[in-house]
Amino acid sequence: MRTVNVGIIGLGTVGGGVARLILSHHDDYVASYGIDLAIVRACALEPEAARACGIADEAFTTDWHDVVCDPSVDVVVELIGGEHPATEIYEAAFAAGKHVVTANKALLGRHVEQFASKARENGVQLKCEASCGGGIPIVSTLERDLVGNKILTIAGILNGTTNYILSRMEAEGADYADVLADAQAKGYAEADPSADVDGFDAASKTAILASIGFGTRVTTDDVFQQGIRTIAAEDIAQARELGYTVKLLGIARNTPAGVDARVHPTLIPIDHQLAKVAGAMNAVYVVGDAVGETMFYGAGAGSFPTASAVVGDILTLADPISKGAEPLPEPEPFKQNLPVRPMDELETKYYVRLKVADRVGALAEVVGVFAKNDISISLINQVEDAASDGDACSVIFLTHKAVEKNMQAAAAELAGASCVSEVANVLRIEDVSAWTEGVFEN
Amino acid sequence: MRTVNVGIIGLGTVGGGVARLILSHHDDYVASYGIDLAIVRACALEPEAARACGIADEAFTTDWHDVVCDPSVDVVVELIGGEHPATEIYEAAFAAGKHVVTANKALLGRHVEQFASKARENGVQLKCEASCGGGIPIVSTLERDLVGNKILTIAGILNGTTNYILSRMEAEGADYADVLADAQAKGYAEADPSADVDGFDAASKTAILASIGFGTRVTTDDVFQQGIRTIAAEDIAQARELGYTVKLLGIARNTPAGVDARVHPTLIPIDHQLAKVAGAMNAVYVVGDAVGETMFYGAGAGSFPTASAVVGDILTLADPISKGAEPLPEPEPFKQNLPVRPMDELETKYYVRLKVADRVGALAEVVGVFAKNDISISLINQVEDAASDGDACSVIFLTHKAVEKNMQAAAAELAGASCVSEVANVLRIEDVSAWTEGVFEN
């Protein structure tokens, strides 16, 4: 058994958890797995960050080059996030023949193919379990356990902040702004919540999971993004009455027409397994043609849950190294070359909430706009609520399946029509039965 | 890339699914993973079984020795179940330097340590993802993804037949015997349902998962078993009113007092994630000290879901082989040597349903028996139902935490007491908050 040397760059929430986990469990890893991990280098801004984790002063540096250039380091762990210097760290580490473990979803969402190829060229691995779903083993599940399947659908609650906000809005009947403010006060949401509430974080993860699951390159830019800022207590209450709950889902489908990848608030049936995932927890629903429906549930963030994923990756690499072997190099990435289906072509049912003018004929005009855009209505419900006033009232429209492009055209037309004072929300109702199209019958 | 040769023994429900999956996805595995799988040997009783899967006649044999002794075979897949000749197949395969993939939970529940050691001595691997939870990746999750953690609790709905029966009893208010008969007619339950309804199947899986998760040897014989035959519609309805649902759980806890391993009908809060797993689906709840609470959900049985797990194992072995490397040998198994805590020492709350004599003083006598055995009662509820007659009435007792040994003594005493005409059920109410004892705070 030889010691496996780890260099950590970044000792914040996740990096600090990784260091603490490795140091506290060192003897267990030796006893149970014959793996002796040593943190030989640790890079942070202040030495106190390293000392607080129990890292020896000799290992501390403020310069990431010291980690990557140390010839004794086997595995470089990047936990600083962001594009730079993470990009330079990966390139230097690969060039030096070192494996990289990271949780950097924003960077991998955009550039995973480039880095995986570089790793492969240099005979090393890039591992990123912690980039999606925090502590939930989902990257490795797609990379290894479910490889016997053609993966048909990946649909996840991939952002804990937004699930926390939506869960509290539903439980308390509270408004978005109030819950967000409270979540910020409690540290569950950032002062600038945009990456979470506008869907960018979930889109990065959706891109990574779709790329791995479908074996084709999907980048964050390919993923349609719509956040939760417009969701009102009224929408959640209305959805509930109709048998739905509202979740911010990252959905990726491997359809005959191409890969469909999108993040948006989604109405799903209240009895669906994903509908039952509350609070800050994450869950990823995966449908394979052989395995059928599966779901993987756990904490999507937090110091130790994320550290669990990072250390799992480190130990997976360390297992052969400690036995004198070398991990296989990164496999050739994403060999399928599937087209990404434009969002405009999505066909789904919609939930539309409008403020409609309170005059004879207004509703007929609205329905006319829908009809003109080839959208057929299945339900109209005028809501008696505080939002209704003398001049306009809230009306909910549910549609049959319609084409996204047509819905956007109708929404634009309605926004300019005198019969409508506001297009308050256009939300998609997911046809979850379509997720299992293509599953083998037993 | 070299072809990886697979020999399959057993072409029944699972084996047939494995053959079909490999043959239908062959080109995808080549294109996506650079793995060329060939089924070069297939053993079954009748050649039609092989032909029906599309296996070439030349590969067919009725003698398993032909599979194991074929020098071209890299991986032997045993899918016949039972103790013999599975035992002889493993021994011959390991001696011949071949890896083994199996779904044989009954055999591994009793003997996994012996076979893992044999595999290790011969420098090969024994893989058994399909032995627990069907298509759910749970063995590999414990063996690899969560190894950074000390695993604290594993609690699973590990048997689809019993979950199907209990779910229907709850949904329909139906009785056990009626639902079982219907399940048998529909092929969801065996003609002899004992392995399922008496908990043996779940106990085998609990033993395997506890062994892997805790890194210590737990055999099926270490797992307390109580099945669902005594559960009445009345119990489920009463539990529901008290805020619980009844699930047959396999529970393994890694406690300071030793490993606690048991299968029994369990009352869990209706809002717990496991309570929401309905029908024939399986789910495994895993708590690690770093990752916290996780759950893995999917089909626990069926031809293609189970084949997904088997083929995942085959491809994991085939990946290095196809690249000219060899998989690492089986790791040294179960190095922790934790004691198994006797069931007698379990401390839990109980739900007890008695038929109590309808006379003054009878209830006082019952409570006296509980008190004498150091069992404190938190709720007594006389049930107005069909089971009540002139001589006796159903009474539900909930207890505070009590010791199993004391409860068994009290139940025996009550069964012989004149104040009680029947001890209809003694069920355990799980303290799910204890499952997370030892999780790190973030």
PDB file of C-alpha atoms in Angstrom, chain A residues 21 24-25 28-34 120 127 129 135-137 140-150 212-215 273 276-278 281 285 289-299 301-309 311-313 315-316 319-320 323 325 328 331-332 335-336 440-442, chain B residues 21 24-25 28-34 120 127 129 135-137 140-150 212-215 273 276-278 281 285 289-299 301-309 311-313 315-316 319-320 323 325 328 331-332 335-336 440-442:
ATOM      1  CA  LEU A  21     -13.640  14.380   6.192  1.00  0.00           C
ATOM      2  CA  SER A  24     -11.227  12.481  10.496  1.00  0.00           C
ATOM      3  CA  HIS A  25     -11.727   9.250   8.499  1.00  0.00           C
ATOM      4  CA  ASP A  28     -11.075   4.074   8.610  1.00  0.00           C
ATOM      5  CA  TYR A  29     -10.012   4.343   4.980  1.00  0.00           C
ATOM      6  CA  VAL A  30      -6.794   2.527   5.808  1.00  0.00           C
ATOM      7  CA  ALA A  31      -8.565  -0.160   7.826  1.00  0.00           C
ATOM      8  CA  SER A  32     -11.505  -0.744   5.502  1.00  0.00           C
ATOM      9  CA  TYR A  33     -10.085  -0.111   2.044  1.00  0.00           C
ATOM     10  CA  GLY A  34      -6.319  -0.177   2.452  1.00  0.00           C
ATOM     11  CA  ARG A 120      -7.627  11.748 -21.758  1.00  0.00           C
ATOM     12  CA  LYS A 127     -13.978  13.467 -11.882  1.00  0.00           C
ATOM     13  CA  GLU A 129     -19.498  13.736  -8.921  1.00  0.00           C
ATOM     14  CA  GLY A 135     -23.900  14.344  -2.163  1.00  0.00           C
ATOM     15  CA  ILE A 136     -26.212  12.285  -4.381  1.00  0.00           C
ATOM     16  CA  PRO A 137     -24.263   9.700  -6.386  1.00  0.00           C
ATOM     17  CA  SER A 140     -21.174   7.850 -11.327  1.00  0.00           C
ATOM     18  CA  THR A 141     -24.600   6.227 -11.583  1.00  0.00           C
ATOM     19  CA  LEU A 142     -24.890   7.507 -15.152  1.00  0.00           C
ATOM     20  CA  GLU A 143     -21.229   6.890 -15.974  1.00  0.00           C
ATOM     21  CA  ARG A 144     -21.159   3.356 -14.689  1.00  0.00           C
ATOM     22  CA  ASP A 145     -24.147   1.673 -13.085  1.00  0.00           C
ATOM     23  CA  LEU A 146     -26.724   2.451 -15.740  1.00  0.00           C
ATOM     24  CA  VAL A 147     -24.456   2.136 -18.798  1.00  0.00           C
ATOM     25  CA  GLY A 148     -26.317  -0.996 -19.884  1.00  0.00           C
ATOM     26  CA  ASN A 149     -29.283   1.272 -20.641  1.00  0.00           C
ATOM     27  CA  LYS A 150     -30.107   3.824 -23.240  1.00  0.00           C
ATOM     28  CA  ILE A 212     -22.975  12.062 -19.453  1.00  0.00           C
ATOM     29  CA  GLY A 213     -26.316  10.296 -19.536  1.00  0.00           C
ATOM     30  CA  PHE A 214     -26.885  10.562 -23.267  1.00  0.00           C
ATOM     31  CA  GLY A 215     -23.206  10.374 -24.254  1.00  0.00           C
ATOM     32  CA  GLN A 273     -42.152  10.792  -6.746  1.00  0.00           C
ATOM     33  CA  LYS A 276     -42.653  14.598  -2.763  1.00  0.00           C
ATOM     34  CA  VAL A 277     -39.144  16.051  -2.555  1.00  0.00           C
ATOM     35  CA  ALA A 278     -39.457  19.008  -0.202  1.00  0.00           C
ATOM     36  CA  MET A 281     -33.282  18.420  -0.782  1.00  0.00           C
ATOM     37  CA  TYR A 285     -35.240  11.057 -11.760  1.00  0.00           C
ATOM     38  CA  ASP A 289     -34.860   1.725 -21.382  1.00  0.00           C
ATOM     39  CA  ALA A 290     -34.047  -1.385 -19.323  1.00  0.00           C
ATOM     40  CA  VAL A 291     -34.177  -0.192 -15.713  1.00  0.00           C
ATOM     41  CA  GLY A 292     -37.300   1.912 -16.145  1.00  0.00           C
ATOM     42  CA  GLU A 293     -37.933   4.623 -13.566  1.00  0.00           C
ATOM     43  CA  THR A 294     -35.363   5.367 -10.861  1.00  0.00           C
ATOM     44  CA  MET A 295     -34.845   8.247  -8.477  1.00  0.00           C
ATOM     45  CA  PHE A 296     -31.835   9.366  -6.474  1.00  0.00           C
ATOM     46  CA  TYR A 297     -32.473  11.620  -3.490  1.00  0.00           C
ATOM     47  CA  GLY A 298     -30.237  13.513  -1.084  1.00  0.00           C
ATOM     48  CA  ALA A 299     -28.727  16.797   0.013  1.00  0.00           C
ATOM     49  CA  ALA A 301     -25.466  21.209  -1.164  1.00  0.00           C
ATOM     50  CA  GLY A 302     -23.755  21.749   2.171  1.00  0.00           C
ATOM     51  CA  SER A 303     -20.232  21.228   3.364  1.00  0.00           C
ATOM     52  CA  PHE A 304     -20.218  17.530   4.289  1.00  0.00           C
ATOM     53  CA  PRO A 305     -22.735  16.176   1.747  1.00  0.00           C
ATOM     54  CA  THR A 306     -20.721  17.753  -1.075  1.00  0.00           C
ATOM     55  CA  ALA A 307     -17.492  16.579   0.571  1.00  0.00           C
ATOM     56  CA  SER A 308     -18.920  13.038   0.548  1.00  0.00           C
ATOM     57  CA  ALA A 309     -19.078  13.183  -3.257  1.00  0.00           C
ATOM     58  CA  VAL A 311     -14.013  12.217  -1.275  1.00  0.00           C
ATOM     59  CA  GLY A 312     -15.832   9.382  -3.060  1.00  0.00           C
ATOM     60  CA  ASP A 313     -14.133  10.516  -6.277  1.00  0.00           C
ATOM     61  CA  LEU A 315     -11.051   7.317  -3.055  1.00  0.00           C
ATOM     62  CA  THR A 316     -12.115   5.871  -6.418  1.00  0.00           C
ATOM     63  CA  ASP A 319      -7.951   2.688  -4.866  1.00  0.00           C
ATOM     64  CA  PRO A 320      -5.791   1.539  -7.805  1.00  0.00           C
ATOM     65  CA  LYS A 323      -2.258  -0.762  -4.963  1.00  0.00           C
ATOM     66  CA  ALA A 325      -1.808   0.411 -10.409  1.00  0.00           C
ATOM     67  CA  LEU A 328      -7.639   4.014 -16.597  1.00  0.00           C
ATOM     68  CA  PRO A 331     -12.767   7.625 -21.574  1.00  0.00           C
ATOM     69  CA  GLU A 332     -13.265   9.298 -24.915  1.00  0.00           C
ATOM     70  CA  LYS A 335     -19.202  10.050 -28.801  1.00  0.00           C
ATOM     71  CA  GLN A 336     -22.857  10.287 -29.749  1.00  0.00           C
ATOM     72  CA  PHE A 440     -38.848  -2.114 -22.549  1.00  0.00           C
ATOM     73  CA  GLU A 441     -41.855  -4.089 -21.459  1.00  0.00           C
ATOM     74  CA  ASN A 442     -40.998  -6.850 -19.052  1.00  0.00           C
TER      75      ASN A 442
ATOM     76  CA  LEU B  21     -30.145  -6.395 -23.406  1.00  0.00           C
ATOM     77  CA  SER B  24     -29.894  -5.368 -28.581  1.00  0.00           C
ATOM     78  CA  HIS B  25     -27.409  -2.783 -27.243  1.00  0.00           C
ATOM     79  CA  ASP B  28     -24.262   1.149 -28.619  1.00  0.00           C
ATOM     80  CA  TYR B  29     -21.750  -0.294 -26.146  1.00  0.00           C
ATOM     81  CA  VAL B  30     -19.130  -0.390 -28.899  1.00  0.00           C
ATOM     82  CA  ALA B  31     -19.922   3.140 -30.073  1.00  0.00           C
ATOM     83  CA  SER B  32     -20.251   4.795 -26.679  1.00  0.00           C
ATOM     84  CA  TYR B  33     -17.810   2.891 -24.494  1.00  0.00           C
ATOM     85  CA  GLY B  34     -15.548   0.997 -26.862  1.00  0.00           C
ATOM     86  CA  ARG B 120      -9.745 -12.368  -4.126  1.00  0.00           C
ATOM     87  CA  LYS B 127     -20.108  -8.630  -8.522  1.00  0.00           C
ATOM     88  CA  GLU B 129     -25.417  -5.368  -7.924  1.00  0.00           C
ATOM     89  CA  GLY B 135     -32.257  -2.318 -10.985  1.00  0.00           C
ATOM     90  CA  ILE B 136     -31.420   0.231  -8.271  1.00  0.00           C
ATOM     91  CA  PRO B 137     -27.693   0.956  -8.132  1.00  0.00           C
ATOM     92  CA  SER B 140     -22.028  -0.054  -6.071  1.00  0.00           C
ATOM     93  CA  THR B 141     -23.221   3.079  -4.294  1.00  0.00           C
ATOM     94  CA  LEU B 142     -22.171   1.565  -0.968  1.00  0.00           C
ATOM     95  CA  GLU B 143     -19.019  -0.042  -2.393  1.00  0.00           C
ATOM     96  CA  ARG B 144     -17.785   3.048  -4.123  1.00  0.00           C
ATOM     97  CA  ASP B 145     -19.682   6.321  -4.126  1.00  0.00           C
ATOM     98  CA  LEU B 146     -20.318   6.607  -0.392  1.00  0.00           C
ATOM     99  CA  VAL B 147     -17.031   5.106   0.845  1.00  0.00           C
ATOM    100  CA  GLY B 148     -15.956   8.487   2.181  1.00  0.00           C
ATOM    101  CA  ASN B 149     -18.673   8.091   4.817  1.00  0.00           C
ATOM    102  CA  LYS B 150     -19.186   5.969   7.846  1.00  0.00           C
ATOM    103  CA  ILE B 212     -21.061  -3.985   2.325  1.00  0.00           C
ATOM    104  CA  GLY B 213     -22.226  -0.750   3.889  1.00  0.00           C
ATOM    105  CA  PHE B 214     -20.706  -1.318   7.319  1.00  0.00           C
ATOM    106  CA  GLY B 215     -17.705  -3.318   6.107  1.00  0.00           C
ATOM    107  CA  GLN B 273     -39.643   9.615   2.040  1.00  0.00           C
ATOM    108  CA  LYS B 276     -44.176   7.458  -0.285  1.00  0.00           C
ATOM    109  CA  VAL B 277     -42.800   4.411  -2.104  1.00  0.00           C
ATOM    110  CA  ALA B 278     -45.868   2.572  -3.356  1.00  0.00           C
ATOM    111  CA  MET B 281     -41.242  -0.386  -6.313  1.00  0.00           C
ATOM    112  CA  TYR B 285     -32.613   4.805   2.468  1.00  0.00           C
ATOM    113  CA  ASP B 289     -22.129  10.579   8.525  1.00  0.00           C
ATOM    114  CA  ALA B 290     -21.052  13.067   5.840  1.00  0.00           C
ATOM    115  CA  VAL B 291     -23.724  12.802   3.150  1.00  0.00           C
ATOM    116  CA  GLY B 292     -26.653  12.674   5.582  1.00  0.00           C
ATOM    117  CA  GLU B 293     -29.904  11.235   4.270  1.00  0.00           C
ATOM    118  CA  THR B 294     -30.104   9.727   0.789  1.00  0.00           C
ATOM    119  CA  MET B 295     -32.608   7.487  -0.946  1.00  0.00           C
ATOM    120  CA  PHE B 296     -32.362   5.289  -4.025  1.00  0.00           C
ATOM    121  CA  TYR B 297     -35.601   4.302  -5.730  1.00  0.00           C
ATOM    122  CA  GLY B 298     -36.481   1.968  -8.581  1.00  0.00           C
ATOM    123  CA  ALA B 299     -37.855  -1.358  -9.720  1.00  0.00           C
ATOM    124  CA  ALA B 301     -37.485  -6.953  -9.733  1.00  0.00           C
ATOM    125  CA  GLY B 302     -38.481  -7.734 -13.312  1.00  0.00           C
ATOM    126  CA  SER B 303     -36.561  -8.976 -16.291  1.00  0.00           C
ATOM    127  CA  PHE B 304     -35.071  -5.787 -17.716  1.00  0.00           C
ATOM    128  CA  PRO B 305     -34.594  -3.774 -14.500  1.00  0.00           C
ATOM    129  CA  THR B 306     -32.613  -6.641 -12.993  1.00  0.00           C
ATOM    130  CA  ALA B 307     -30.784  -7.127 -16.288  1.00  0.00           C
ATOM    131  CA  SER B 308     -29.796  -3.440 -16.135  1.00  0.00           C
ATOM    132  CA  ALA B 309     -27.914  -4.148 -12.896  1.00  0.00           C
ATOM    133  CA  VAL B 311     -25.187  -5.725 -17.429  1.00  0.00           C
ATOM    134  CA  GLY B 312     -23.880  -2.727 -15.474  1.00  0.00           C
ATOM    135  CA  ASP B 313     -21.647  -5.151 -13.561  1.00  0.00           C
ATOM    136  CA  LEU B 315     -19.665  -3.598 -18.440  1.00  0.00           C
ATOM    137  CA  THR B 316     -17.758  -2.433 -15.359  1.00  0.00           C
ATOM    138  CA  ASP B 319     -14.199  -1.780 -19.447  1.00  0.00           C
ATOM    139  CA  PRO B 320     -10.595  -2.506 -18.399  1.00  0.00           C
ATOM    140  CA  LYS B 323      -8.625  -1.999 -23.050  1.00  0.00           C
ATOM    141  CA  ALA B 325      -6.010  -4.168 -18.609  1.00  0.00           C
ATOM    142  CA  LEU B 328      -8.381  -5.092  -9.743  1.00  0.00           C
ATOM    143  CA  PRO B 331     -10.940  -6.191  -2.249  1.00  0.00           C
ATOM    144  CA  GLU B 332     -10.363  -7.873   1.084  1.00  0.00           C
ATOM    145  CA  LYS B 335     -12.488  -6.008   7.622  1.00  0.00           C
ATOM    146  CA  GLN B 336     -14.465  -4.390  10.399  1.00  0.00           C
ATOM    147  CA  PHE B 440     -22.022  15.687  10.968  1.00  0.00           C
ATOM    148  CA  GLU B 441     -23.484  19.130  11.337  1.00  0.00           C
ATOM    149  CA  ASN B 442     -22.768  21.385   8.410  1.00  0.00           C
TER     150      ASN B 442
END
